[in-house]
Amino acid sequence: MSSFGMPLKRGEICRLLHYRLRGGNQTEEQESEETYKIDFSRLLQQALPCLWPQGLLLQFRVLVCVCALVISRIANIAIPIIYKRAVDLLAEYARDGGQEERPASIRQTPPNPFMRSISWYVVGYVALKCYMGMQSDLRNLIFTPVAQHTREKMQLAVLRHLHALSHRYHLTRKTGATIHVIESGTTSLQTLLSLSAFHVLPSLVDVALCVMVFSFRAQGKLAVVTSVTVVIYMMVTSIVSEWRMKIRRRMQLLNKQAKQRAIESLMNFETVKYFDAADHEVALYQKALEKHHKAEIESERSLFFLDAVQQLVMGCGLLSCMLDSAARVLHKSMTVGDFVLVNTHLLQLYSPLNWMGSLYRMIQQNFIEMEQLFLLLDEEVEIKEACSPSQAVTCEGEGIVFNNVSFAYEQERPILWNFSLRILPGEKVGVVG
């Protein structure tokens, strides 16, 4: 009898015993925190087809994205220069008496050459700023079909591999965790490519161009300070983020366990009802959520520490450069436009660096998800089809003989044990069980 008065069949009793032995008394998911070190050559092998996919239309989209990226880097370095020229023209106009009161008849005179030049600079500045504001969304719109193609290929490969695995794996699989790995892991490679190509690489190019501009304008001290600031920023970000990697990995594991607990509970709905174990399952799910929440709070604390250190490094670099530029303006070795140029360059440079920590964390998160995906893809296919399978052999003579055959998908749960059977030619035998 069940816990609420229903008679149980033999198969149901076996299922209930299996629930009690394998899940009903399990207070915590015992999942290994084994890490998988990604082989970067393998990652590159997976990434190259995504960078240059098959199909002329997709390849054309990739080329358009590359061209848009190059134009955006040129525009990003040109904006401060145009702004500097406009400020210098305005300062020159004011210095030459442009602020003096003039008669109303001046409105009838031809356009002021200063105004004509400044108008061109302002129009160019606004046009480039508009392009920089739209290029990210435009690039994403063009690149989305390429990303979808990449994600689809990965999803199909994972599903095909799962269907090729033996019955042993599917008996012991954890469906909730597997679904989570497929959903998150199949998008991780595409996300890594997008972050690296459209965010990290442009930021590094911006740093190099900014240092080149300062060096070209005989502002070596500013170039050195900027380079040192960026290097220290990268080192601090890398060191602290590596420490946060362990925290993020544990949070990811606990999140997966919580989802797995809920999905497995719902998949065993009938069994949970038989044991009247709904409250027990809810309590286990609540405990899993609480563990995940604690890990999430710990992750937020480490994030605050990382952001504080990053802002301190960037603030020191910006303060040093601006004080040096102000002193040069006072000594007439730089114009007001140069001061604006330095400030604009540094703000444009530090703006993506503010996101560099987040990008680094996102890349780490995708690496963690790819670890789980590669572990899934590395599951060995135990039963492999031969390239040239032999033809079926007819049974002659003594027929088919099973002599003390033992078989089990899991060693602790044998299916056949010392099973013997002889089937003579022409006989029809049915095996029920």
CSV table of C-alpha atoms in Angstrom, one decimal:
chain,number,residue,atom,x,y,z
A,1,MET,CA,0.0,0.0,0.0
A,2,SER,CA,1.2,3.5,-0.7
A,3,SER,CA,1.2,6.3,1.9
A,4,PHE,CA,-2.3,7.4,0.8
A,5,GLY,CA,-4.0,4.0,0.5
A,6,MET,CA,-3.3,3.0,-3.1
A,7,PRO,CA,-2.2,-0.6,-3.9
A,8,LEU,CA,1.2,-0.7,-5.6
A,9,LYS,CA,2.3,-3.0,-8.4
A,10,ARG,CA,5.6,-4.7,-8.5
A,11,GLY,CA,7.1,-2.1,-11.0
A,12,GLU,CA,6.0,0.7,-8.8
A,13,ILE,CA,7.5,-0.9,-5.7
A,14,CYS,CA,10.9,-1.1,-7.5
A,15,ARG,CA,10.6,2.5,-8.6
A,16,LEU,CA,9.8,3.6,-5.0
A,17,LEU,CA,12.7,1.6,-3.6
A,18,HIS,CA,15.0,3.2,-6.2
A,19,TYR,CA,13.7,6.7,-5.2
A,20,ARG,CA,14.4,5.9,-1.5
A,21,LEU,CA,17.9,4.5,-2.2
A,22,ARG,CA,19.0,7.1,-4.8
A,23,GLY,CA,17.1,10.3,-4.2
A,24,GLY,CA,14.5,10.3,-1.4
A,25,ASN,CA,17.0,10.3,1.4
A,26,GLN,CA,19.5,12.5,-0.3
A,27,THR,CA,19.9,15.7,1.6
A,28,GLU,CA,22.4,17.3,-0.8
A,29,GLU,CA,23.4,16.8,-4.4
A,30,GLN,CA,26.8,15.1,-4.4
A,31,GLU,CA,28.3,16.6,-7.5
A,32,SER,CA,32.0,16.7,-8.1
A,33,GLU,CA,33.6,20.1,-8.4
A,34,GLU,CA,36.1,18.6,-10.8
A,35,THR,CA,37.4,21.3,-13.1
A,36,TYR,CA,38.3,20.9,-16.7
A,37,LYS,CA,41.2,22.8,-18.1
A,38,ILE,CA,40.3,24.0,-21.5
A,39,ASP,CA,42.8,23.1,-24.2
A,40,PHE,CA,43.2,26.4,-26.1
A,41,SER,CA,44.2,24.7,-29.3
A,42,ARG,CA,40.9,22.8,-29.1
A,43,LEU,CA,39.1,26.1,-28.4
A,44,LEU,CA,40.8,27.7,-31.4
A,45,GLN,CA,39.8,24.7,-33.5
A,46,GLN,CA,36.2,25.2,-32.5
A,47,ALA,CA,36.4,29.0,-33.0
A,48,LEU,CA,37.9,29.2,-36.4
A,49,PRO,CA,34.9,27.8,-38.3
A,50,CYS,CA,32.7,30.3,-36.4
A,51,LEU,CA,34.9,33.3,-37.4
A,52,TRP,CA,34.7,32.3,-41.0
A,53,PRO,CA,31.5,30.2,-41.5
A,54,GLN,CA,30.5,28.5,-44.6
A,55,GLY,CA,28.3,30.3,-47.1
A,56,LEU,CA,29.0,33.5,-49.0
A,57,LEU,CA,26.3,35.5,-47.3
A,58,LEU,CA,27.6,34.7,-43.8
A,59,GLN,CA,31.2,35.5,-44.9
A,60,PHE,CA,30.0,38.8,-46.4
A,61,ARG,CA,28.4,39.7,-43.1
A,62,VAL,CA,31.7,39.0,-41.2
A,63,LEU,CA,33.6,41.2,-43.6
A,64,VAL,CA,31.0,44.0,-43.1
A,65,CYS,CA,31.4,43.7,-39.4
A,66,VAL,CA,35.2,43.9,-39.7
A,67,CYS,CA,35.0,47.0,-41.9
A,68,ALA,CA,32.6,48.7,-39.4
A,69,LEU,CA,35.0,47.8,-36.6
A,70,VAL,CA,37.9,49.5,-38.4
A,71,ILE,CA,35.9,52.6,-39.2
A,72,SER,CA,34.8,52.8,-35.5
A,73,ARG,CA,38.5,52.7,-34.3
A,74,ILE,CA,39.4,55.5,-36.8
A,75,ALA,CA,36.4,57.6,-35.7
A,76,ASN,CA,37.2,57.0,-32.0
A,77,ILE,CA,40.7,58.5,-32.5
A,78,ALA,CA,39.4,61.3,-34.7
A,79,ILE,CA,36.7,62.6,-32.3
A,80,PRO,CA,39.1,64.1,-29.7
A,81,ILE,CA,41.3,65.7,-32.5
A,82,ILE,CA,38.3,67.4,-34.1
A,83,TYR,CA,37.1,68.6,-30.7
A,84,LYS,CA,40.6,70.0,-30.0
A,85,ARG,CA,40.6,71.9,-33.3
A,86,ALA,CA,37.2,73.5,-32.6
A,87,VAL,CA,38.3,74.6,-29.1
A,88,ASP,CA,41.5,76.1,-30.4
A,89,LEU,CA,39.6,78.1,-33.0
A,90,LEU,CA,37.2,79.4,-30.4
A,91,ALA,CA,40.1,80.3,-28.1
A,92,GLU,CA,41.8,82.1,-31.0
A,93,TYR,CA,38.7,84.0,-31.9
A,94,ALA,CA,38.2,85.1,-28.3
A,95,ARG,CA,41.8,86.1,-28.0
A,96,ASP,CA,41.7,88.2,-31.2
A,97,GLY,CA,38.7,90.3,-29.9
A,98,GLY,CA,35.9,88.1,-31.0
A,99,GLN,CA,34.0,88.9,-27.8
A,100,GLU,CA,33.9,92.7,-28.4
A,101,GLU,CA,30.5,94.2,-29.0
A,102,ARG,CA,29.8,94.7,-32.7
A,103,PRO,CA,27.2,96.7,-34.5
A,104,ALA,CA,24.0,95.1,-35.7
A,105,SER,CA,25.0,95.7,-39.4
A,106,ILE,CA,27.5,92.8,-39.0
A,107,ARG,CA,24.6,90.5,-39.7
A,108,GLN,CA,24.6,91.7,-43.3
A,109,THR,CA,28.3,90.9,-43.8
A,110,PRO,CA,29.6,87.7,-45.3
A,111,PRO,CA,29.9,84.7,-42.9
A,112,ASN,CA,32.8,84.8,-40.5
A,113,PRO,CA,35.6,82.4,-41.6
A,114,PHE,CA,36.0,81.3,-38.0
A,115,MET,CA,32.3,80.4,-37.9
A,116,ARG,CA,32.6,78.5,-41.2
A,117,SER,CA,35.5,76.4,-39.9
A,118,ILE,CA,34.0,75.8,-36.5
A,119,SER,CA,30.8,74.7,-38.2
A,120,TRP,CA,32.6,72.0,-40.2
A,121,TYR,CA,34.4,70.7,-37.0
A,122,VAL,CA,31.1,70.6,-35.1
A,123,VAL,CA,29.3,68.8,-37.9
A,124,GLY,CA,32.1,66.3,-38.1
A,125,TYR,CA,32.2,65.8,-34.4
A,126,VAL,CA,28.5,65.2,-34.1
A,127,ALA,CA,28.4,62.9,-37.2
A,128,LEU,CA,31.2,60.7,-35.7
A,129,LYS,CA,29.5,60.7,-32.3
A,130,CYS,CA,26.3,59.5,-33.9
A,131,TYR,CA,28.1,56.8,-35.8
A,132,MET,CA,29.8,55.6,-32.7
A,133,GLY,CA,26.5,55.5,-30.9
A,134,MET,CA,24.8,53.4,-33.7
A,135,GLN,CA,27.7,51.2,-34.8
A,136,SER,CA,27.3,48.7,-31.9
A,137,ASP,CA,23.7,48.0,-32.6
A,138,LEU,CA,24.3,48.0,-36.4
A,139,ARG,CA,27.1,45.5,-36.0
A,140,ASN,CA,25.0,43.2,-33.8
A,141,LEU,CA,22.2,43.3,-36.3
A,142,ILE,CA,24.5,42.3,-39.1
A,143,PHE,CA,26.3,39.6,-37.0
A,144,THR,CA,23.2,38.0,-35.5
A,145,PRO,CA,22.7,35.4,-38.3
A,146,VAL,CA,26.4,34.4,-38.0
A,147,ALA,CA,26.0,33.9,-34.2
A,148,GLN,CA,22.8,31.9,-34.8
A,149,HIS,CA,24.5,29.7,-37.3
A,150,THR,CA,27.3,29.1,-34.8
A,151,ARG,CA,24.9,28.3,-31.9
A,152,GLU,CA,22.9,26.0,-34.1
A,153,LYS,CA,25.9,24.0,-35.2
A,154,MET,CA,27.0,23.5,-31.6
A,155,GLN,CA,23.5,22.5,-30.4
A,156,LEU,CA,23.2,19.9,-33.1
A,157,ALA,CA,26.6,18.5,-32.4
A,158,VAL,CA,25.8,18.2,-28.7
A,159,LEU,CA,22.4,16.5,-29.3
A,160,ARG,CA,24.0,14.1,-31.9
A,161,HIS,CA,26.7,13.2,-29.4
A,162,LEU,CA,24.2,12.6,-26.6
A,163,HIS,CA,22.2,10.3,-28.8
A,164,ALA,CA,25.4,8.4,-29.6
A,165,LEU,CA,26.1,7.6,-26.0
A,166,SER,CA,25.2,4.2,-24.5
A,167,HIS,CA,22.2,3.4,-22.4
A,168,ARG,CA,24.5,3.3,-19.3
A,169,TYR,CA,25.0,7.1,-19.5
A,170,HIS,CA,21.3,7.9,-20.0
A,171,LEU,CA,20.4,5.7,-17.0
A,172,THR,CA,22.7,7.7,-14.7
A,173,ARG,CA,22.3,11.1,-16.3
A,174,LYS,CA,20.9,14.1,-14.4
A,175,THR,CA,18.5,15.7,-16.9
A,176,GLY,CA,18.3,19.0,-15.1
A,177,ALA,CA,22.0,19.5,-15.1
A,178,THR,CA,22.4,18.3,-18.7
A,179,ILE,CA,19.7,20.7,-20.0
A,180,HIS,CA,21.4,23.6,-18.2
A,181,VAL,CA,24.8,22.6,-19.7
A,182,ILE,CA,23.4,22.4,-23.2
A,183,GLU,CA,21.6,25.8,-22.9
A,184,SER,CA,24.5,27.7,-21.4
A,185,GLY,CA,27.4,25.9,-23.0
A,186,THR,CA,26.2,26.1,-26.6
A,187,THR,CA,26.1,29.9,-26.5
A,188,SER,CA,29.4,30.3,-24.6
A,189,LEU,CA,31.7,29.9,-27.7
A,190,GLN,CA,29.7,32.4,-29.7
A,191,THR,CA,29.7,34.8,-26.8
A,192,LEU,CA,33.5,34.4,-26.3
A,193,LEU,CA,34.1,35.3,-30.0
A,194,SER,CA,31.8,38.3,-29.8
A,195,LEU,CA,33.4,39.7,-26.6
A,196,SER,CA,36.9,39.1,-27.9
A,197,ALA,CA,36.4,40.5,-31.4
A,198,PHE,CA,34.1,43.4,-30.7
A,199,HIS,CA,35.0,44.5,-27.2
A,200,VAL,CA,38.4,43.3,-25.9
A,201,LEU,CA,40.4,43.7,-29.2
A,202,PRO,CA,39.0,47.3,-29.9
A,203,SER,CA,39.9,48.4,-26.4
A,204,LEU,CA,43.5,47.2,-26.8
A,205,VAL,CA,43.7,49.0,-30.2
A,206,ASP,CA,42.3,52.2,-28.5
A,207,VAL,CA,45.1,52.0,-25.9
A,208,ALA,CA,47.8,51.6,-28.6
A,209,LEU,CA,46.4,54.5,-30.7
A,210,CYS,CA,46.1,56.8,-27.7
A,211,VAL,CA,49.7,56.2,-26.7
A,212,MET,CA,50.8,56.7,-30.3
A,213,VAL,CA,48.9,60.1,-30.4
A,214,PHE,CA,50.6,61.3,-27.2
A,215,SER,CA,54.0,60.2,-28.5
A,216,PHE,CA,53.5,61.8,-31.9
A,217,ARG,CA,52.5,65.1,-30.2
A,218,ALA,CA,55.7,65.1,-28.1
A,219,GLN,CA,53.8,64.3,-24.9
A,220,GLY,CA,56.0,61.4,-23.8
A,221,LYS,CA,55.2,61.7,-20.1
A,222,LEU,CA,51.5,61.4,-20.9
A,223,ALA,CA,52.1,58.3,-23.0
A,224,VAL,CA,54.2,56.7,-20.3
A,225,VAL,CA,51.6,57.5,-17.6
A,226,THR,CA,48.8,56.2,-19.8
A,227,SER,CA,50.7,53.0,-20.6
A,228,VAL,CA,51.6,52.3,-16.9
A,229,THR,CA,48.0,53.0,-15.8
A,230,VAL,CA,46.6,50.5,-18.3
A,231,VAL,CA,49.2,47.8,-17.5
A,232,ILE,CA,48.5,48.2,-13.7
A,233,TYR,CA,44.8,48.1,-14.4
A,234,MET,CA,45.1,44.9,-16.5
A,235,MET,CA,47.3,43.2,-13.8
A,236,VAL,CA,44.9,44.2,-11.0
A,237,THR,CA,41.9,43.0,-13.0
A,238,SER,CA,43.6,39.7,-13.9
A,239,ILE,CA,44.8,38.9,-10.3
A,240,VAL,CA,41.5,39.8,-8.6
A,241,SER,CA,39.4,38.2,-11.2
A,242,GLU,CA,41.4,34.9,-10.9
A,243,TRP,CA,40.5,35.0,-7.2
A,244,ARG,CA,36.9,35.7,-8.1
A,245,MET,CA,37.0,32.8,-10.6
A,246,LYS,CA,36.8,30.3,-7.7
A,247,ILE,CA,33.8,32.1,-6.2
A,248,ARG,CA,32.0,32.3,-9.5
A,249,ARG,CA,32.7,28.6,-10.2
A,250,ARG,CA,31.2,27.6,-6.9
A,251,MET,CA,28.2,29.9,-7.5
A,252,GLN,CA,27.7,28.3,-10.9
A,253,LEU,CA,27.8,24.8,-9.5
A,254,LEU,CA,25.3,25.7,-6.7
A,255,ASN,CA,23.0,27.3,-9.3
A,256,LYS,CA,23.1,24.2,-11.5
A,257,GLN,CA,22.4,22.0,-8.5
A,258,ALA,CA,19.3,24.1,-7.5
A,259,LYS,CA,17.9,23.9,-11.0
A,260,GLN,CA,18.6,20.2,-11.1
A,261,ARG,CA,16.9,19.6,-7.8
A,262,ALA,CA,13.7,21.3,-9.1
A,263,ILE,CA,13.6,19.6,-12.4
A,264,GLU,CA,14.3,16.1,-11.0
A,265,SER,CA,11.6,16.6,-8.4
A,266,LEU,CA,9.1,17.5,-11.1
A,267,MET,CA,10.2,14.6,-13.3
A,268,ASN,CA,9.6,12.2,-10.4
A,269,PHE,CA,6.2,13.8,-9.6
A,270,GLU,CA,4.4,10.4,-9.2
A,271,THR,CA,7.0,8.9,-7.0
A,272,VAL,CA,7.1,12.0,-4.8
A,273,LYS,CA,3.3,11.7,-4.4
A,274,TYR,CA,3.5,8.1,-3.4
A,275,PHE,CA,5.9,8.9,-0.6
A,276,ASP,CA,4.0,12.1,0.3
A,277,ALA,CA,7.4,13.8,0.0
A,278,ALA,CA,6.4,17.2,-1.5
A,279,ASP,CA,7.4,19.1,1.6
A,280,HIS,CA,10.7,17.2,1.7
A,281,GLU,CA,11.5,18.1,-1.9
A,282,VAL,CA,10.6,21.8,-1.3
A,283,ALA,CA,12.8,21.8,1.7
A,284,LEU,CA,15.7,20.4,-0.3
A,285,TYR,CA,15.1,23.0,-3.0
A,286,GLN,CA,15.0,25.8,-0.5
A,287,LYS,CA,18.3,24.6,1.0
A,288,ALA,CA,19.9,24.5,-2.5
A,289,LEU,CA,18.6,28.1,-3.2
A,290,GLU,CA,20.0,29.4,0.1
A,291,LYS,CA,23.4,28.0,-0.7
A,292,HIS,CA,23.3,29.6,-4.1
A,293,HIS,CA,22.2,33.0,-2.6
A,294,LYS,CA,25.1,32.9,-0.1
A,295,ALA,CA,27.6,32.3,-2.9
A,296,GLU,CA,26.0,35.1,-4.9
A,297,ILE,CA,26.4,37.6,-2.1
A,298,GLU,CA,30.0,36.5,-1.7
A,299,SER,CA,30.5,37.1,-5.4
A,300,GLU,CA,29.0,40.6,-5.2
A,301,ARG,CA,31.4,41.5,-2.3
A,302,SER,CA,34.3,40.5,-4.4
A,303,LEU,CA,32.9,42.5,-7.3
A,304,PHE,CA,32.7,45.6,-5.2
A,305,PHE,CA,36.4,45.1,-4.1
A,306,LEU,CA,37.4,44.7,-7.8
A,307,ASP,CA,35.6,47.8,-9.0
A,308,ALA,CA,37.0,49.9,-6.1
A,309,VAL,CA,40.5,48.9,-6.9
A,310,GLN,CA,40.0,49.6,-10.7
A,311,GLN,CA,38.5,53.0,-10.0
A,312,LEU,CA,41.4,53.9,-7.8
A,313,VAL,CA,44.0,52.9,-10.5
A,314,MET,CA,42.2,54.8,-13.2
A,315,GLY,CA,41.6,57.9,-11.0
A,316,CYS,CA,45.3,58.1,-10.2
A,317,GLY,CA,46.2,57.9,-13.9
A,318,LEU,CA,43.7,60.5,-14.9
A,319,LEU,CA,44.7,62.9,-12.0
A,320,SER,CA,48.4,62.6,-13.0
A,321,CYS,CA,47.7,63.3,-16.7
A,322,MET,CA,45.3,66.2,-16.1
A,323,LEU,CA,47.7,68.0,-13.7
A,324,ASP,CA,50.6,67.6,-16.1
A,325,SER,CA,48.4,69.0,-19.0
A,326,ALA,CA,47.2,71.9,-16.9
A,327,ALA,CA,50.8,72.8,-16.0
A,328,ARG,CA,51.8,72.7,-19.7
A,329,VAL,CA,48.9,75.0,-20.6
A,330,LEU,CA,50.0,77.5,-17.9
A,331,HIS,CA,53.6,77.4,-19.3
A,332,LYS,CA,52.3,78.0,-22.9
A,333,SER,CA,53.6,74.6,-24.1
A,334,MET,CA,50.1,73.3,-24.7
A,335,THR,CA,46.9,75.0,-25.8
A,336,VAL,CA,43.5,74.8,-24.2
A,337,GLY,CA,42.5,72.5,-27.1
A,338,ASP,CA,45.4,70.2,-26.2
A,339,PHE,CA,44.1,70.0,-22.6
A,340,VAL,CA,40.7,69.1,-23.9
A,341,LEU,CA,42.3,66.6,-26.3
A,342,VAL,CA,44.1,64.8,-23.4
A,343,ASN,CA,40.9,64.8,-21.3
A,344,THR,CA,38.8,63.4,-24.1
A,345,HIS,CA,41.3,60.8,-25.1
A,346,LEU,CA,41.6,59.5,-21.5
A,347,LEU,CA,37.8,59.5,-21.0
A,348,GLN,CA,37.3,57.5,-24.2
A,349,LEU,CA,40.1,55.2,-23.2
A,350,TYR,CA,38.9,54.7,-19.6
A,351,SER,CA,35.3,54.2,-20.6
A,352,PRO,CA,35.8,50.8,-22.2
A,353,LEU,CA,38.3,50.0,-19.5
A,354,ASN,CA,35.5,50.4,-16.9
A,355,TRP,CA,33.8,47.5,-18.7
A,356,MET,CA,37.0,45.5,-19.0
A,357,GLY,CA,36.5,44.0,-15.6
A,358,SER,CA,33.0,43.0,-16.5
A,359,LEU,CA,34.1,41.7,-19.9
A,360,TYR,CA,36.8,39.6,-18.1
A,361,ARG,CA,34.2,38.2,-15.8
A,362,MET,CA,31.9,37.4,-18.7
A,363,ILE,CA,34.7,35.7,-20.5
A,364,GLN,CA,35.5,33.7,-17.3
A,365,GLN,CA,31.9,32.7,-16.9
A,366,ASN,CA,31.8,31.5,-20.5
A,367,PHE,CA,35.0,29.5,-19.9
A,368,ILE,CA,33.3,27.8,-17.0
A,369,GLU,CA,30.3,26.9,-19.1
A,370,MET,CA,32.5,25.7,-21.8
A,371,GLU,CA,34.3,23.4,-19.3
A,372,GLN,CA,31.0,21.7,-18.6
A,373,LEU,CA,30.2,21.5,-22.3
A,374,PHE,CA,33.5,19.9,-23.1
A,375,LEU,CA,33.1,17.4,-20.3
A,376,LEU,CA,29.8,16.5,-21.9
A,377,LEU,CA,31.3,16.1,-25.3
A,378,ASP,CA,34.2,14.1,-23.9
A,379,GLU,CA,31.8,11.4,-22.7
A,380,GLU,CA,33.1,8.3,-24.4
A,381,VAL,CA,30.8,6.5,-26.8
A,382,GLU,CA,31.0,2.9,-25.5
A,383,ILE,CA,29.2,1.2,-28.4
A,384,LYS,CA,30.6,2.3,-31.8
A,385,GLU,CA,29.2,1.2,-35.1
A,386,ALA,CA,31.7,-0.5,-37.3
A,387,CYS,CA,32.6,1.3,-40.6
A,388,SER,CA,31.9,-2.0,-42.5
A,389,PRO,CA,29.5,-4.1,-40.4
A,390,SER,CA,29.5,-7.8,-41.2
A,391,GLN,CA,26.4,-9.5,-42.6
A,392,ALA,CA,24.0,-11.3,-40.3
A,393,VAL,CA,25.0,-15.0,-39.7
A,394,THR,CA,22.4,-17.7,-39.9
A,395,CYS,CA,22.1,-20.0,-37.0
A,396,GLU,CA,23.0,-23.6,-37.8
A,397,GLY,CA,24.1,-26.6,-35.8
A,398,GLU,CA,23.7,-26.1,-32.1
A,399,GLY,CA,21.8,-22.8,-32.4
A,400,ILE,CA,22.4,-19.9,-30.0
A,401,VAL,CA,23.9,-20.6,-26.6
A,402,PHE,CA,24.2,-18.2,-23.6
A,403,ASN,CA,26.4,-19.7,-20.9
A,404,ASN,CA,26.7,-18.0,-17.6
A,405,VAL,CA,26.2,-14.5,-19.0
A,406,SER,CA,26.2,-11.5,-16.7
A,407,PHE,CA,25.3,-8.0,-17.7
A,408,ALA,CA,24.7,-4.7,-15.9
A,409,TYR,CA,24.6,-1.0,-16.9
A,410,GLU,CA,25.7,-0.2,-13.4
A,411,GLN,CA,27.8,-2.7,-11.4
A,412,GLU,CA,25.7,-2.2,-8.3
A,413,ARG,CA,22.5,-3.0,-10.2
A,414,PRO,CA,23.0,-6.2,-12.2
A,415,ILE,CA,20.4,-7.1,-14.8
A,416,LEU,CA,21.7,-10.6,-15.8
A,417,TRP,CA,23.7,-12.8,-13.5
A,418,ASN,CA,25.0,-16.2,-14.6
A,419,PHE,CA,22.2,-16.4,-17.2
A,420,SER,CA,22.2,-19.5,-19.4
A,421,LEU,CA,20.0,-20.2,-22.3
A,422,ARG,CA,20.1,-22.4,-25.4
A,423,ILE,CA,18.0,-21.7,-28.5
A,424,LEU,CA,17.8,-24.5,-31.0
A,425,PRO,CA,17.5,-23.8,-34.7
A,426,GLY,CA,13.9,-23.2,-35.7
A,427,GLU,CA,12.8,-22.4,-32.2
A,428,LYS,CA,11.1,-19.1,-31.2
A,429,VAL,CA,11.9,-17.8,-27.8
A,430,GLY,CA,10.4,-14.8,-26.0
A,431,VAL,CA,12.2,-13.2,-23.1
A,432,VAL,CA,9.9,-11.2,-20.7
A,433,GLY,CA,11.3,-9.1,-17.9
